[in-house]
Short mmCIF file of C-alpha atoms in Angstrom, two decimals:
data_model
loop_
_atom_site.label_atom_id
_atom_site.label_comp_id
_atom_site.label_asym_id
_atom_site.label_seq_id
_atom_site.Cartn_x
_atom_site.Cartn_y
_atom_site.Cartn_z
CA MET A 911 -111.87 103.09 -21.66
CA LYS A 912 -109.49 101.32 -19.38
CA ASN A 913 -108.63 102.90 -16.06
CA GLU A 914 -104.93 103.52 -16.27
CA ASP A 915 -104.74 104.10 -12.50
CA GLN A 916 -105.96 100.58 -11.68
CA VAL A 917 -103.21 98.61 -9.94
CA ARG A 918 -102.34 95.39 -11.78
CA THR A 919 -99.98 92.71 -10.49
CA LEU A 920 -98.87 89.33 -11.81
CA PHE A 921 -97.87 86.85 -9.10
CA GLY A 922 -96.68 89.66 -6.85
CA ILE A 923 -94.92 91.59 -9.62
CA SER A 924 -96.33 95.10 -10.00
CA LEU A 925 -97.27 95.92 -13.59
CA THR A 926 -98.92 99.33 -13.19
CA ASP A 927 -95.81 101.41 -12.49
CA ARG A 928 -93.76 99.85 -15.31
CA PRO A 929 -93.36 100.93 -18.95
CA LYS A 930 -95.65 99.26 -21.47
CA TRP A 931 -92.85 97.14 -22.92
CA HIS A 932 -91.99 95.85 -19.42
CA GLN A 933 -95.63 94.89 -18.88
CA PHE A 934 -95.72 93.18 -22.26
CA LEU A 935 -92.49 91.26 -21.65
CA ILE A 936 -93.49 90.03 -18.17
CA CYS A 937 -96.99 88.91 -19.21
CA SER A 938 -95.79 87.32 -22.45
CA SER A 939 -93.06 85.40 -20.60
CA GLY A 940 -95.60 83.90 -18.21
CA PHE A 941 -97.87 83.02 -21.10
CA PHE A 942 -95.10 81.44 -23.18
CA PHE A 943 -93.89 79.34 -20.26
CA GLY A 944 -97.36 78.11 -19.29
CA TYR A 945 -98.50 77.11 -22.73
CA LEU A 946 -95.19 75.64 -23.82
CA VAL A 947 -95.48 73.15 -20.94
CA ASN A 948 -99.17 72.71 -21.79
CA GLY A 949 -98.34 71.78 -25.37
CA ILE A 950 -95.75 69.19 -24.31
CA CYS A 951 -98.14 67.58 -21.82
CA GLU A 952 -101.01 67.49 -24.31
CA GLU A 953 -98.79 65.91 -26.92
CA TYR A 954 -97.79 63.23 -24.40
CA VAL A 955 -101.29 62.48 -23.12
CA TYR A 956 -103.20 62.62 -26.40
CA ASN A 957 -100.73 61.22 -28.89
CA LYS A 958 -98.50 58.88 -26.89
CA LEU A 959 -101.04 57.56 -24.40
CA GLN A 960 -103.95 57.90 -26.83
CA PHE A 961 -106.19 59.43 -24.12
CA SER A 962 -108.73 61.76 -25.73
CA TYR A 963 -110.93 62.88 -22.86
CA GLY A 964 -111.08 66.64 -23.40
CA TRP A 965 -114.12 67.35 -21.20
CA TYR A 966 -112.85 65.26 -18.30
CA PHE A 967 -109.33 66.69 -18.44
CA THR A 968 -110.75 70.23 -18.46
CA PHE A 969 -112.88 69.26 -15.44
CA VAL A 970 -109.82 68.05 -13.50
CA GLN A 971 -107.87 71.12 -14.55
CA GLY A 972 -110.60 73.38 -13.13
CA PHE A 973 -110.20 71.94 -9.62
CA VAL A 974 -106.44 72.44 -9.80
CA TYR A 975 -107.07 76.09 -10.73
CA LEU A 976 -109.36 76.57 -7.72
CA PHE A 977 -106.77 75.05 -5.37
CA LEU A 978 -104.01 77.32 -6.72
CA ILE A 979 -106.28 80.38 -6.48
CA TYR A 980 -107.00 79.44 -2.85
CA LEU A 981 -103.26 79.27 -2.18
CA GLN A 982 -102.95 82.77 -3.68
CA GLY A 983 -105.33 84.00 -0.98
CA PHE A 984 -108.30 84.96 -3.16
CA THR A 985 -111.82 84.38 -1.79
CA ALA A 986 -115.34 85.14 -3.01
CA LYS A 987 -115.52 88.04 -0.52
CA GLN A 988 -113.03 89.95 -2.68
CA MET A 989 -115.31 89.89 -5.74
CA VAL A 990 -116.37 93.24 -7.24
CA ASN A 991 -118.77 91.84 -9.87
CA PRO A 992 -121.98 89.82 -9.35
CA TRP A 993 -121.91 86.10 -10.18
CA LYS A 994 -124.26 86.58 -13.14
CA THR A 995 -121.53 88.57 -14.90
CA TYR A 996 -119.59 85.36 -15.45
CA VAL A 997 -122.32 83.00 -16.73
CA LYS A 998 -121.82 83.65 -20.47
CA LEU A 999 -118.06 83.89 -20.02
CA SER A 1000 -117.89 80.57 -18.16
CA ALA A 1001 -120.01 78.75 -20.73
CA VAL A 1002 -117.78 79.78 -23.67
CA LEU A 1003 -114.59 79.25 -21.64
CA MET A 1004 -115.37 75.65 -20.72
CA GLY A 1005 -116.84 74.94 -24.14
CA SER A 1006 -113.72 76.25 -25.86
CA HIS A 1007 -111.37 74.22 -23.65
CA GLY A 1008 -113.39 71.02 -23.91
CA LEU A 1009 -113.87 71.21 -27.69
CA THR A 1010 -110.23 72.13 -28.30
CA LYS A 1011 -108.89 69.23 -26.25
CA GLY A 1012 -111.51 66.81 -27.53
CA SER A 1013 -110.84 67.65 -31.19
CA LEU A 1014 -107.38 66.06 -30.90
CA ALA A 1015 -109.13 62.68 -30.94
CA PHE A 1016 -110.30 63.39 -34.52
CA LEU A 1017 -107.68 65.80 -35.90
CA ASN A 1018 -103.92 65.46 -35.96
CA TYR A 1019 -101.75 68.29 -34.61
CA PRO A 1020 -101.07 70.11 -37.95
CA ALA A 1021 -104.80 70.23 -38.75
CA GLN A 1022 -105.74 71.55 -35.31
CA LEU A 1023 -102.94 74.14 -35.39
CA MET A 1024 -104.14 75.38 -38.80
CA PHE A 1025 -107.62 76.03 -37.42
CA LYS A 1026 -106.46 77.56 -34.13
CA SER A 1027 -104.07 79.84 -36.01
CA THR A 1028 -107.06 81.73 -37.43
CA LYS A 1029 -108.33 82.64 -33.93
CA VAL A 1030 -107.23 86.27 -34.10
CA LEU A 1031 -109.55 87.06 -37.04
CA PRO A 1032 -112.89 86.05 -35.43
CA VAL A 1033 -111.76 87.73 -32.18
CA MET A 1034 -111.24 91.04 -34.04
CA ILE A 1035 -114.55 90.74 -35.90
CA MET A 1036 -116.58 89.81 -32.81
CA GLY A 1037 -115.12 92.74 -30.86
CA ALA A 1038 -117.40 95.09 -32.83
CA PHE A 1039 -120.53 93.37 -31.51
CA ILE A 1040 -119.82 92.83 -27.79
CA PRO A 1041 -121.86 95.22 -25.57
CA GLY A 1042 -119.65 97.47 -23.49
CA LEU A 1043 -116.79 97.09 -25.98
CA ARG A 1044 -117.86 97.83 -29.58
CA ARG A 1045 -114.22 97.90 -30.63
CA LYS A 1046 -113.18 98.86 -34.16
CA TYR A 1047 -109.74 98.23 -35.63
CA PRO A 1048 -107.89 100.10 -38.39
CA ALA A 1049 -107.46 98.34 -41.72
CA HIS A 1050 -103.74 97.71 -41.24
CA GLU A 1051 -104.44 95.59 -38.13
CA TYR A 1052 -106.68 93.26 -40.15
CA VAL A 1053 -103.95 92.98 -42.80
CA SER A 1054 -101.44 92.27 -40.02
CA ALA A 1055 -103.65 89.49 -38.63
CA VAL A 1056 -104.09 87.87 -42.07
CA LEU A 1057 -100.33 87.91 -42.72
CA LEU A 1058 -99.68 86.34 -39.32
CA VAL A 1059 -102.28 83.61 -39.85
CA VAL A 1060 -101.20 82.73 -43.40
CA GLY A 1061 -97.52 82.74 -42.42
CA LEU A 1062 -98.10 80.37 -39.52
CA ILE A 1063 -100.17 78.00 -41.66
CA ILE A 1064 -97.43 77.88 -44.31
CA PHE A 1065 -94.76 77.26 -41.66
CA THR A 1066 -96.89 74.57 -40.00
CA LEU A 1067 -97.49 72.70 -43.26
CA ALA A 1068 -93.75 72.80 -44.00
CA ASP A 1069 -93.02 71.48 -40.53
CA ALA A 1070 -95.63 68.70 -40.57
CA GLN A 1071 -94.18 65.25 -41.05
CA THR A 1072 -97.67 64.08 -42.02
CA SER A 1073 -100.40 65.88 -43.94
CA PRO A 1074 -103.24 67.47 -41.99
CA ASN A 1075 -105.84 64.85 -41.17
CA PHE A 1076 -109.37 66.24 -41.42
CA SER A 1077 -112.34 64.50 -39.83
CA ILE A 1078 -115.85 65.95 -40.14
CA LEU A 1079 -116.50 65.64 -36.40
CA GLY A 1080 -113.09 67.09 -35.59
CA VAL A 1081 -113.64 70.05 -37.92
CA VAL A 1082 -117.05 70.71 -36.32
CA MET A 1083 -115.52 70.59 -32.83
CA ILE A 1084 -112.58 72.88 -33.58
CA SER A 1085 -114.86 75.30 -35.47
CA GLY A 1086 -117.12 75.44 -32.41
CA ALA A 1087 -114.06 76.15 -30.27
CA LEU A 1088 -113.08 79.02 -32.59
CA ILE A 1089 -116.55 80.56 -32.36
CA MET A 1090 -116.38 80.40 -28.57
CA ASP A 1091 -112.86 81.83 -28.60
CA SER A 1092 -114.14 84.82 -30.57
CA PHE A 1093 -116.54 85.58 -27.70
CA LEU A 1094 -114.17 84.61 -24.88
CA GLY A 1095 -111.43 87.22 -25.13
CA ASN A 1096 -113.86 90.01 -25.97
CA LEU A 1097 -116.16 89.18 -23.03
CA GLN A 1098 -113.16 89.20 -20.72
CA GLU A 1099 -111.99 92.56 -22.07
CA ALA A 1100 -115.53 93.98 -21.74
CA ILE A 1101 -115.64 93.00 -18.04
CA PHE A 1102 -112.23 94.57 -17.39
CA THR A 1103 -113.31 97.70 -19.29
CA MET A 1104 -116.70 98.19 -17.61
CA ASN A 1105 -115.30 97.51 -14.13
CA PRO A 1106 -111.55 98.24 -13.94
CA GLU A 1107 -111.54 97.02 -10.31
CA THR A 1108 -111.85 93.45 -11.61
CA THR A 1109 -108.69 91.40 -10.94
CA GLN A 1110 -107.28 88.53 -12.95
CA MET A 1111 -107.81 86.21 -9.97
CA GLU A 1112 -111.50 87.08 -9.74
CA MET A 1113 -111.94 86.50 -13.46
CA LEU A 1114 -110.32 83.05 -13.34
CA PHE A 1115 -111.96 82.04 -10.05
CA CYS A 1116 -115.52 82.99 -11.04
CA SER A 1117 -115.34 81.66 -14.59
CA THR A 1118 -114.01 78.33 -13.24
CA VAL A 1119 -116.58 77.97 -10.43
CA VAL A 1120 -119.48 78.88 -12.70
CA GLY A 1121 -118.07 76.93 -15.64
CA LEU A 1122 -117.41 73.54 -14.03
CA PRO A 1123 -121.13 72.52 -13.97
CA PHE A 1124 -121.30 73.20 -17.74
CA LEU A 1125 -118.86 70.31 -18.27
CA ILE A 1126 -121.02 67.68 -16.58
CA PRO A 1127 -123.77 67.30 -19.26
CA PRO A 1128 -121.37 66.61 -22.19
CA MET A 1129 -119.36 64.17 -20.03
CA LEU A 1130 -122.54 62.25 -19.15
CA LEU A 1131 -124.11 62.38 -22.62
CA THR A 1132 -120.96 61.07 -24.32
CA GLY A 1133 -120.15 58.59 -21.57
CA GLU A 1134 -116.72 60.18 -21.28
CA LEU A 1135 -116.91 60.59 -17.50
CA PHE A 1136 -116.93 56.83 -16.83
CA LYS A 1137 -114.51 55.94 -19.63
CA ALA A 1138 -112.00 58.55 -18.48
CA TRP A 1139 -112.37 57.56 -14.83
CA THR A 1140 -111.69 53.90 -15.70
CA SER A 1141 -108.72 54.64 -17.97
CA CYS A 1142 -107.08 57.09 -15.56
CA SER A 1143 -107.62 54.70 -12.64
CA GLN A 1144 -105.59 52.10 -14.52
CA HIS A 1145 -102.86 54.67 -15.27
CA LYS A 1146 -102.80 56.85 -12.17
CA TYR A 1147 -99.65 58.69 -13.23
CA VAL A 1148 -101.81 60.45 -15.83
CA TYR A 1149 -103.27 62.51 -12.99
CA GLY A 1150 -99.74 63.66 -12.15
CA VAL A 1151 -99.28 64.81 -15.75
CA LEU A 1152 -102.66 66.57 -15.68
CA VAL A 1153 -101.89 68.38 -12.42
CA PHE A 1154 -98.49 69.50 -13.70
CA GLU A 1155 -100.08 70.67 -16.95
CA ALA A 1156 -102.81 72.53 -15.02
CA MET A 1157 -100.22 74.28 -12.82
CA ALA A 1158 -98.31 75.50 -15.86
CA THR A 1159 -101.50 76.46 -17.70
CA TYR A 1160 -102.62 78.38 -14.61
CA VAL A 1161 -99.54 80.60 -14.98
CA GLY A 1162 -100.37 81.00 -18.66
CA GLN A 1163 -104.05 81.79 -17.98
CA VAL A 1164 -103.33 84.52 -15.42
CA SER A 1165 -100.73 85.99 -17.78
CA VAL A 1166 -103.24 85.99 -20.66
CA LEU A 1167 -105.83 87.75 -18.49
CA SER A 1168 -103.20 90.36 -17.62
CA LEU A 1169 -102.51 90.89 -21.33
CA ILE A 1170 -106.23 91.28 -22.06
CA ALA A 1171 -106.66 93.80 -19.22
CA LEU A 1172 -103.65 95.85 -20.35
CA PHE A 1173 -103.60 95.48 -24.14
CA GLY A 1174 -107.01 94.15 -25.25
CA ALA A 1175 -108.37 90.89 -26.68
CA ALA A 1176 -107.18 91.27 -30.28
CA THR A 1177 -103.57 92.06 -29.34
CA THR A 1178 -103.60 89.09 -26.95
CA ALA A 1179 -104.97 86.82 -29.70
CA MET A 1180 -102.14 87.92 -31.99
CA ILE A 1181 -99.62 87.14 -29.24
CA THR A 1182 -101.09 83.66 -28.73
CA THR A 1183 -100.89 83.08 -32.49
CA ALA A 1184 -97.31 84.34 -32.65
CA ARG A 1185 -96.45 82.03 -29.73
CA LYS A 1186 -97.11 79.03 -31.95
CA ALA A 1187 -94.65 80.33 -34.52
CA VAL A 1188 -91.99 81.06 -31.89
CA THR A 1189 -92.40 77.57 -30.42
CA LEU A 1190 -91.93 75.98 -33.84
CA LEU A 1191 -88.92 78.18 -34.60
CA LEU A 1192 -87.27 77.37 -31.26
CA SER A 1193 -87.58 73.67 -32.02
CA TYR A 1194 -85.56 74.26 -35.20
CA LEU A 1195 -82.89 76.33 -33.44
CA ILE A 1196 -82.52 73.87 -30.56
CA PHE A 1197 -82.55 70.67 -32.59
CA THR A 1198 -80.79 72.23 -35.63
CA LYS A 1199 -83.36 71.00 -38.12
CA PRO A 1200 -83.00 72.30 -41.70
CA LEU A 1201 -85.19 75.21 -42.81
CA SER A 1202 -86.73 75.04 -46.27
CA GLU A 1203 -87.91 77.84 -48.57
CA GLN A 1204 -91.45 77.21 -47.35
CA HIS A 1205 -90.31 77.77 -43.77
CA ALA A 1206 -88.60 81.02 -44.80
CA THR A 1207 -91.75 82.21 -46.59
CA GLY A 1208 -93.87 81.51 -43.51
CA LEU A 1209 -91.42 83.29 -41.22
CA LEU A 1210 -91.27 86.28 -43.58
CA LEU A 1211 -95.07 86.66 -43.57
CA ILE A 1212 -95.16 86.28 -39.77
CA GLY A 1213 -92.48 88.96 -39.42
CA MET A 1214 -94.37 91.27 -41.77
CA GLY A 1215 -97.57 90.76 -39.78
CA ILE A 1216 -95.90 91.51 -36.45
CA THR A 1217 -94.09 94.56 -37.85
CA LEU A 1218 -97.33 95.93 -39.30
CA LYS A 1219 -99.03 95.45 -35.95
CA LEU A 1220 -96.31 97.46 -34.19
CA LEU A 1221 -96.73 100.45 -36.50
CA PRO A 1222 -98.48 103.37 -34.76
CA ASP A 1223 -101.86 104.55 -36.03
CA TYR A 1224 -101.65 107.63 -38.24
CA LYS A 1225 -104.35 110.18 -37.42
CA PRO A 1226 -104.11 113.40 -39.47
CA LYS A 1227 -104.51 116.50 -37.36
CA ASN A 1228 -107.55 118.67 -37.86
CA ARG A 1229 -106.45 121.66 -39.92
CA ALA A 1230 -108.77 124.05 -38.09
CA ALA A 1231 -107.46 122.86 -34.74
CA SER A 1232 -103.91 123.24 -36.00
CA ASN A 1233 -104.56 126.76 -37.19
CA ALA A 1234 -106.17 127.61 -33.86
CA LYS A 1235 -102.92 126.81 -32.08
CA THR A 1236 -100.77 128.96 -34.38
CA SER A 1237 -103.05 131.97 -34.92
CA ARG A 1238 -105.80 133.74 -33.05
CA PRO A 1239 -109.27 132.94 -34.41
CA PRO A 1240 -111.17 135.83 -36.05
CA ALA A 1241 -113.51 137.66 -33.72
CA ASN A 1242 -117.24 137.28 -34.05
CA LYS A 1243 -118.69 140.09 -36.17
CA ASP A 1244 -121.48 140.90 -33.74
CA ASN A 1245 -119.05 141.10 -30.84
CA GLU A 1246 -116.71 143.29 -32.87
CA MET A 1247 -119.51 145.71 -33.77
CA ALA A 1248 -120.65 145.93 -30.14
CA HIS A 1249 -117.07 146.64 -29.13
CA GLN A 1250 -116.87 149.51 -31.68
CA ILE A 1251 -120.14 151.01 -30.39
CA GLU A 1252 -118.80 150.96 -26.81
CA ILE A 1253 -115.66 152.76 -27.99
CA GLY A 1254 -117.82 155.39 -29.71
CA LYS A 1255 -119.82 155.97 -26.52
CA ASP A 1256 -116.65 156.42 -24.53
CA GLU A 1257 -115.47 158.98 -27.04
CA GLU A 1258 -118.74 160.93 -26.69
CA ARG A 1259 -118.53 160.96 -22.89
CA ARG A 1260 -114.92 162.11 -22.84
CA PRO A 1261 -114.75 165.81 -21.76
CA LEU A 1262 -113.32 168.37 -24.19
CA VAL A 1263 -110.04 169.91 -23.19
#
């Protein structure tokens, strides 16, 4: 169970003493900003420049994270968990980032978005198996997640100017990223739950420091390290794009960790899925593109999924407990008999007048 008294802040903004909807709005705003910029930069680097070096770009991004964390004043001395806590987390974190970015070399954007849209479902399922968490969800939350996923896929296919392009290697990579994502959020929530003193900065710092060495073997085995170094050396402005993307993603990452600490992994996964729909919808409102019936169907399912998620859980009250509040419970028969005997003895001892 989360420690409600634990002080949480987001870039100097106190979250603990605010209502839940304030916390949600602040964290979601940081997340939306960070990953909106991230999406624009990825689209530019991968599609326009045709640079598909997911492992190398994740490696560069990690060093930018560490520099920004240093500027925030966090050091290893402030850690409350041992380093070994972050080994599994770091492995799946870097694997997820590298595979997700690298899959864009083999899948076009609609295909990747279709796969990533399903993230919330494996996250919810895996939550039941993570030690220290063992989270179970009511049936209506699974229905909500399915509606959200299906609605976003329908909207994405309506929005795609080209059909989804599936490559076997790309499908394998994005499927691997989804499996790692299912562990990632739940492992993060488990650490926050088992040690509420853990801060978002510690989580990001330790998972980055421990995770960076995991990126070296795939870069060397695929030869990506030298190819990426050569290509980026010829187009040095790419590093500027990567640093800007990393700075924005850093804001998004810390905001996501705040959401996980306050609301849990599954709720955060639903927010990240809904973000994709909001981003697509904003593009239509800003650029006044026409909406088709398929778009409307997708939006309707997304709205139904979000509404269902917001519904409170119904837990019928125990009838016995309810009755206990309204009426006095019957006395124990043995106690009642003993009480009657004591009364009889008192009557015998009472002097006659």
